[in-house]
PDB file of C-alpha atoms in Angstrom:
ATOM      1  CA  UNK A 496      35.846  33.352  80.967  1.00 54.00           C
ATOM      2  CA  UNK A 497      33.098  36.161  80.948  1.00 71.00           C
ATOM      3  CA  UNK A 498      31.253  36.732  77.279  1.00 82.00           C
ATOM      4  CA  UNK A 499      31.330  40.244  75.992  1.00 87.00           C
ATOM      5  CA  UNK A 500      27.969  41.823  76.410  1.00 86.00           C
ATOM      6  CA  UNK A 501      27.316  41.541  72.688  1.00 90.00           C
ATOM      7  CA  UNK A 502      27.396  37.863  73.075  1.00 92.00           C
ATOM      8  CA  UNK A 503      26.192  37.254  76.323  1.00 91.00           C
ATOM      9  CA  UNK A 504      22.939  39.313  75.961  1.00 92.00           C
ATOM     10  CA  UNK A 505      21.586  37.405  72.841  1.00 94.00           C
ATOM     11  CA  UNK A 506      22.762  33.935  74.435  1.00 94.00           C
ATOM     12  CA  UNK A 507      20.615  34.704  77.552  1.00 93.00           C
ATOM     13  CA  UNK A 508      17.847  35.949  75.367  1.00 95.00           C
ATOM     14  CA  UNK A 509      17.794  32.697  73.567  1.00 97.00           C
ATOM     15  CA  UNK A 510      17.926  30.565  76.929  1.00 95.00           C
ATOM     16  CA  UNK A 511      14.938  32.766  78.285  1.00 95.00           C
ATOM     17  CA  UNK A 512      12.862  32.195  75.282  1.00 97.00           C
ATOM     18  CA  UNK A 513      13.514  28.640  75.608  1.00 97.00           C
ATOM     19  CA  UNK A 514      12.649  28.658  79.159  1.00 95.00           C
ATOM     20  CA  UNK A 515       9.319  30.707  78.695  1.00 96.00           C
ATOM     21  CA  UNK A 516       8.464  28.750  75.799  1.00 96.00           C
ATOM     22  CA  UNK A 517       8.701  25.299  77.907  1.00 95.00           C
ATOM     23  CA  UNK A 518       6.773  26.618  80.819  1.00 93.00           C
ATOM     24  CA  UNK A 519       4.227  28.430  78.558  1.00 94.00           C
ATOM     25  CA  UNK A 520       3.539  25.211  76.516  1.00 93.00           C
ATOM     26  CA  UNK A 521       3.552  23.325  79.829  1.00 90.00           C
ATOM     27  CA  UNK A 522       0.819  25.492  81.033  1.00 88.00           C
ATOM     28  CA  UNK A 523      -1.168  25.172  77.711  1.00 87.00           C
ATOM     29  CA  UNK A 524      -1.017  21.599  77.991  1.00 85.00           C
ATOM     30  CA  UNK A 525      -1.688  20.957  81.601  1.00 81.00           C
ATOM     31  CA  UNK A 526      -2.967  23.969  83.047  1.00 73.00           C
ATOM     32  CA  UNK A 527      -1.727  26.418  85.628  1.00 64.00           C
ATOM     33  CA  UNK A 528      -2.212  23.911  88.703  1.00 65.00           C
ATOM     34  CA  UNK A 529      -1.731  25.627  91.999  1.00 63.00           C
ATOM     35  CA  UNK A 530      -1.498  29.148  90.586  1.00 62.00           C
ATOM     36  CA  UNK A 531      -5.413  29.096  89.854  1.00 65.00           C
ATOM     37  CA  UNK A 532      -6.074  27.948  93.290  1.00 66.00           C
ATOM     38  CA  UNK A 533      -4.181  31.021  94.546  1.00 61.00           C
ATOM     39  CA  UNK A 534      -5.948  33.240  92.173  1.00 65.00           C
ATOM     40  CA  UNK A 535      -9.268  31.844  93.096  1.00 66.00           C
ATOM     41  CA  UNK A 536      -8.871  33.390  96.493  1.00 66.00           C
ATOM     42  CA  UNK A 537      -9.421  36.903  95.415  1.00 64.00           C
ATOM     43  CA  UNK A 538     -12.126  37.471  92.552  1.00 68.00           C
ATOM     44  CA  UNK A 539     -10.779  40.900  92.001  1.00 63.00           C
ATOM     45  CA  UNK A 540      -7.146  39.829  91.340  1.00 65.00           C
ATOM     46  CA  UNK A 541      -8.454  36.971  89.222  1.00 67.00           C
ATOM     47  CA  UNK A 542     -10.523  38.943  86.982  1.00 67.00           C
ATOM     48  CA  UNK A 543      -7.680  41.484  86.737  1.00 66.00           C
ATOM     49  CA  UNK A 544      -5.096  38.896  85.739  1.00 69.00           C
ATOM     50  CA  UNK A 545      -7.304  36.993  83.529  1.00 68.00           C
ATOM     51  CA  UNK A 546      -8.777  39.872  81.740  1.00 66.00           C
ATOM     52  CA  UNK A 547     -11.828  38.063  80.068  1.00 63.00           C
ATOM     53  CA  UNK A 548     -10.083  34.679  80.604  1.00 60.00           C
ATOM     54  CA  UNK A 549      -7.190  35.216  77.931  1.00 72.00           C
ATOM     55  CA  UNK A 550      -4.739  37.072  80.306  1.00 76.00           C
ATOM     56  CA  UNK A 551      -3.757  40.872  80.945  1.00 79.00           C
ATOM     57  CA  UNK A 552      -1.016  41.890  78.585  1.00 85.00           C
ATOM     58  CA  UNK A 553      -0.078  44.860  80.693  1.00 81.00           C
ATOM     59  CA  UNK A 554       0.915  42.668  83.461  1.00 83.00           C
ATOM     60  CA  UNK A 555       3.436  40.413  81.806  1.00 89.00           C
ATOM     61  CA  UNK A 556       6.218  43.186  81.650  1.00 90.00           C
ATOM     62  CA  UNK A 557       5.451  44.241  85.057  1.00 85.00           C
ATOM     63  CA  UNK A 558       5.603  40.692  86.470  1.00 85.00           C
ATOM     64  CA  UNK A 559       8.767  40.009  84.718  1.00 90.00           C
ATOM     65  CA  UNK A 560      10.355  43.375  86.432  1.00 85.00           C
ATOM     66  CA  UNK A 561       9.610  41.999  89.982  1.00 85.00           C
ATOM     67  CA  UNK A 562      12.167  39.759  91.151  1.00 83.00           C
ATOM     68  CA  UNK A 563       9.900  38.295  93.752  1.00 83.00           C
ATOM     69  CA  UNK A 564       7.356  36.997  91.238  1.00 84.00           C
ATOM     70  CA  UNK A 565       8.460  33.411  89.609  1.00 85.00           C
ATOM     71  CA  UNK A 566       9.081  33.406  86.053  1.00 87.00           C
ATOM     72  CA  UNK A 567       7.722  29.872  85.500  1.00 88.00           C
ATOM     73  CA  UNK A 568       4.575  30.359  87.087  1.00 85.00           C
ATOM     74  CA  UNK A 569       3.786  33.321  85.061  1.00 88.00           C
ATOM     75  CA  UNK A 570       4.623  31.449  81.888  1.00 91.00           C
ATOM     76  CA  UNK A 571       2.778  28.557  83.030  1.00 88.00           C
ATOM     77  CA  UNK A 572      -0.430  30.705  84.022  1.00 86.00           C
ATOM     78  CA  UNK A 573      -0.432  32.838  80.648  1.00 89.00           C
ATOM     79  CA  UNK A 574      -0.101  29.398  78.808  1.00 90.00           C
ATOM     80  CA  UNK A 575      -3.047  27.785  80.610  1.00 85.00           C
ATOM     81  CA  UNK A 576      -5.166  31.042  79.663  1.00 86.00           C
ATOM     82  CA  UNK A 577      -4.372  30.535  75.955  1.00 86.00           C
ATOM     83  CA  UNK A 578      -2.714  33.933  75.820  1.00 89.00           C
ATOM     84  CA  UNK A 579      -1.314  34.349  72.431  1.00 93.00           C
ATOM     85  CA  UNK A 580       2.250  33.124  72.215  1.00 95.00           C
ATOM     86  CA  UNK A 581       3.928  35.604  70.087  1.00 96.00           C
ATOM     87  CA  UNK A 582       2.619  38.460  72.322  1.00 96.00           C
ATOM     88  CA  UNK A 583       3.488  36.461  75.377  1.00 95.00           C
ATOM     89  CA  UNK A 584       7.191  36.094  74.484  1.00 97.00           C
ATOM     90  CA  UNK A 585       7.505  39.735  73.344  1.00 97.00           C
ATOM     91  CA  UNK A 586       5.988  41.122  76.312  1.00 96.00           C
ATOM     92  CA  UNK A 587       7.925  38.933  78.548  1.00 96.00           C
ATOM     93  CA  UNK A 588      11.269  39.746  76.816  1.00 96.00           C
ATOM     94  CA  UNK A 589      10.443  43.367  77.023  1.00 94.00           C
ATOM     95  CA  UNK A 590       9.882  43.354  80.955  1.00 92.00           C
ATOM     96  CA  UNK A 591      12.869  41.003  81.449  1.00 93.00           C
ATOM     97  CA  UNK A 592      15.372  42.561  79.290  1.00 93.00           C
ATOM     98  CA  UNK A 593      16.045  45.454  81.584  1.00 91.00           C
ATOM     99  CA  UNK A 594      17.019  42.991  84.326  1.00 90.00           C
ATOM    100  CA  UNK A 595      18.998  41.015  81.885  1.00 92.00           C
ATOM    101  CA  UNK A 596      21.094  43.711  80.863  1.00 91.00           C
ATOM    102  CA  UNK A 597      21.804  44.871  84.473  1.00 91.00           C
ATOM    103  CA  UNK A 598      22.717  41.328  85.284  1.00 90.00           C
ATOM    104  CA  UNK A 599      25.244  41.291  82.514  1.00 90.00           C
ATOM    105  CA  UNK A 600      26.888  44.370  83.365  1.00 89.00           C
ATOM    106  CA  UNK A 601      27.165  43.163  87.135  1.00 90.00           C
ATOM    107  CA  UNK A 602      28.612  39.871  85.779  1.00 88.00           C
ATOM    108  CA  UNK A 603      31.223  41.680  83.736  1.00 87.00           C
ATOM    109  CA  UNK A 604      32.196  43.934  86.685  1.00 89.00           C
ATOM    110  CA  UNK A 605      31.945  41.578  89.457  1.00 88.00           C
ATOM    111  CA  UNK A 606      35.751  41.735  90.009  1.00 89.00           C
ATOM    112  CA  UNK A 607      35.561  45.569  90.528  1.00 90.00           C
ATOM    113  CA  UNK A 608      32.435  45.990  92.944  1.00 90.00           C
ATOM    114  CA  UNK A 609      33.112  49.194  93.999  1.00 92.00           C
ATOM    115  CA  UNK A 610      33.006  50.691  90.508  1.00 93.00           C
ATOM    116  CA  UNK A 611      30.110  52.570  88.964  1.00 92.00           C
ATOM    117  CA  UNK A 612      29.986  50.030  86.023  1.00 90.00           C
ATOM    118  CA  UNK A 613      29.232  47.435  88.972  1.00 91.00           C
ATOM    119  CA  UNK A 614      26.898  49.492  91.273  1.00 93.00           C
ATOM    120  CA  UNK A 615      24.691  51.460  88.787  1.00 94.00           C
ATOM    121  CA  UNK A 616      23.001  48.173  87.327  1.00 93.00           C
ATOM    122  CA  UNK A 617      22.020  47.389  90.895  1.00 91.00           C
ATOM    123  CA  UNK A 618      20.491  50.960  91.107  1.00 93.00           C
ATOM    124  CA  UNK A 619      18.971  50.365  87.933  1.00 91.00           C
ATOM    125  CA  UNK A 620      17.370  47.036  89.288  1.00 90.00           C
ATOM    126  CA  UNK A 621      16.050  48.467  92.676  1.00 91.00           C
ATOM    127  CA  UNK A 622      14.489  51.393  90.708  1.00 92.00           C
ATOM    128  CA  UNK A 623      12.848  49.295  88.201  1.00 88.00           C
ATOM    129  CA  UNK A 624      11.418  46.775  90.590  1.00 87.00           C
ATOM    130  CA  UNK A 625      10.247  49.473  93.053  1.00 90.00           C
ATOM    131  CA  UNK A 626       8.422  51.249  90.119  1.00 88.00           C
ATOM    132  CA  UNK A 627       6.851  47.978  89.075  1.00 85.00           C
ATOM    133  CA  UNK A 628       5.822  46.888  92.482  1.00 86.00           C
ATOM    134  CA  UNK A 629       4.133  50.499  92.753  1.00 88.00           C
ATOM    135  CA  UNK A 630       2.563  50.465  89.551  1.00 84.00           C
ATOM    136  CA  UNK A 631       1.306  47.063  89.895  1.00 79.00           C
ATOM    137  CA  UNK A 632      -0.061  47.858  93.481  1.00 83.00           C
ATOM    138  CA  UNK A 633      -1.840  50.842  92.163  1.00 83.00           C
ATOM    139  CA  UNK A 634      -3.437  49.020  89.371  1.00 77.00           C
ATOM    140  CA  UNK A 635      -4.648  46.236  91.638  1.00 74.00           C
ATOM    141  CA  UNK A 636      -5.789  49.059  94.217  1.00 81.00           C
ATOM    142  CA  UNK A 637      -7.630  50.612  91.321  1.00 80.00           C
ATOM    143  CA  UNK A 638      -9.216  47.376  90.214  1.00 73.00           C
ATOM    144  CA  UNK A 639     -10.561  46.778  93.971  1.00 76.00           C
ATOM    145  CA  UNK A 640     -11.982  50.253  94.237  1.00 79.00           C
ATOM    146  CA  UNK A 641     -13.966  49.749  90.794  1.00 77.00           C
ATOM    147  CA  UNK A 642     -15.185  46.070  92.038  1.00 73.00           C
ATOM    148  CA  UNK A 643     -16.384  47.761  95.405  1.00 79.00           C
ATOM    149  CA  UNK A 644     -18.380  50.597  93.489  1.00 81.00           C
ATOM    150  CA  UNK A 645     -20.002  47.974  91.232  1.00 77.00           C
ATOM    151  CA  UNK A 646     -20.916  45.570  93.912  1.00 77.00           C
ATOM    152  CA  UNK A 647     -22.262  48.883  96.235  1.00 78.00           C
ATOM    153  CA  UNK A 648     -24.459  49.822  93.303  1.00 62.00           C
TER     154      UNK A 648
END
């Protein structure tokens, strides 16, 4: 049985809060492990993500909208940086809720795959992911240009 949207969305939000919280707390306790190693390869990206060592709040919703970025790594990284928990959860949900709502409507209409109710959420997902990828690439590109200008005098 498929739950109606008014039940499934809050149930899934609760599940996400639990998942994000566990990984956030794990990162706070243990650190970000391999994520820090990856970040250390690019000083520009590291500076931008860490933003004074506390984490860049603008990136959380963007990271949540891009399907290729693992949810758990983002949670663990922001926990390790000591980002404020309440803000982390709110920004994470803000970024992930469009995907969650889309997945809910896809699931409710899975038995009618040619209907607009099934196809429109896919269009929304692809559009959001594309815009998020574009925005994040522009933001990183801007940071790289700023860093080069600072280094060149």
